[in-house]
């Protein structure tokens, strides 16, 4: 049963909860929250660089898509799907 998000035991068998921001509270919750830990510093650097380009060269800057690697923190908030 979650301490921060209290749900009944029966309900916790029916749902899974996962985060995508890697916040520290994920490791404090019981059960531990499964979350994707993102490199927020890299995301910030890329976003700042793109914003700077867009400000400096508004007519020639191409809108692009970037990806930043992350790491999965395997908690206990995601259950295996029963078939």
CSV table of C-alpha atoms in Angstrom, one decimal, residues 10-70:
chain,number,residue,atom,x,y,z
A,10,UNK,CA,-7.0,-4.9,-3.8
A,11,UNK,CA,-6.7,-1.8,-6.0
A,12,UNK,CA,-2.9,-1.9,-5.9
A,13,UNK,CA,-3.1,-5.3,-7.5
A,14,UNK,CA,-5.1,-3.9,-10.4
A,15,UNK,CA,-3.1,-0.9,-11.3
A,16,UNK,CA,0.6,0.1,-11.8
A,17,UNK,CA,2.1,3.5,-11.3
A,18,UNK,CA,5.2,4.8,-13.0
A,19,UNK,CA,6.9,8.2,-13.1
A,20,UNK,CA,9.0,9.7,-15.8
A,21,UNK,CA,10.9,12.4,-13.9
A,22,UNK,CA,13.2,10.4,-11.6
A,23,UNK,CA,12.4,12.5,-8.5
A,24,UNK,CA,14.0,11.6,-5.3
A,25,UNK,CA,10.7,10.8,-3.6
A,26,UNK,CA,10.4,7.8,-5.9
A,27,UNK,CA,13.0,6.1,-3.7
A,28,UNK,CA,11.3,7.0,-0.4
A,29,UNK,CA,7.8,5.8,-1.2
A,30,UNK,CA,6.7,2.4,-0.1
A,31,UNK,CA,6.5,0.5,-2.4
A,32,UNK,CA,9.3,2.3,-4.3
A,33,UNK,CA,8.0,4.1,-7.4
A,34,UNK,CA,9.2,2.8,-10.7
A,35,UNK,CA,10.4,5.9,-12.7
A,36,UNK,CA,12.5,6.9,-15.7
A,37,UNK,CA,15.4,9.1,-14.5
A,38,UNK,CA,16.1,11.7,-17.1
A,39,UNK,CA,19.3,13.8,-17.6
A,40,UNK,CA,17.6,17.1,-16.8
A,41,UNK,CA,20.9,19.0,-17.2
A,42,UNK,CA,21.3,17.7,-20.8
A,43,UNK,CA,17.6,18.6,-21.5
A,44,UNK,CA,18.2,22.1,-20.2
A,45,UNK,CA,21.4,22.6,-22.2
A,46,UNK,CA,19.7,21.5,-25.4
A,47,UNK,CA,16.6,23.6,-24.8
A,48,UNK,CA,18.7,26.7,-24.0
A,49,UNK,CA,20.8,26.2,-27.1
A,50,UNK,CA,17.7,25.8,-29.3
A,51,UNK,CA,16.0,28.8,-27.7
A,52,UNK,CA,19.2,30.9,-28.3
A,53,UNK,CA,19.3,29.8,-32.0
A,54,UNK,CA,15.6,30.7,-32.4
A,55,UNK,CA,16.1,34.1,-30.9
A,56,UNK,CA,19.3,34.9,-32.8
A,57,UNK,CA,18.1,33.4,-36.2
A,58,UNK,CA,14.3,33.3,-36.1
A,59,UNK,CA,13.9,32.9,-39.9
A,60,UNK,CA,16.5,30.2,-40.4
A,61,UNK,CA,16.3,28.0,-37.3
A,62,UNK,CA,14.8,24.6,-37.9
A,63,UNK,CA,12.6,23.1,-35.4
A,64,UNK,CA,14.2,19.7,-34.5
A,65,UNK,CA,13.5,16.7,-32.3
A,66,UNK,CA,16.1,15.5,-29.8
A,67,UNK,CA,16.3,12.6,-27.5
A,68,UNK,CA,18.2,12.3,-24.2
A,69,UNK,CA,19.1,8.9,-22.7
A,70,UNK,CA,17.5,8.0,-19.4
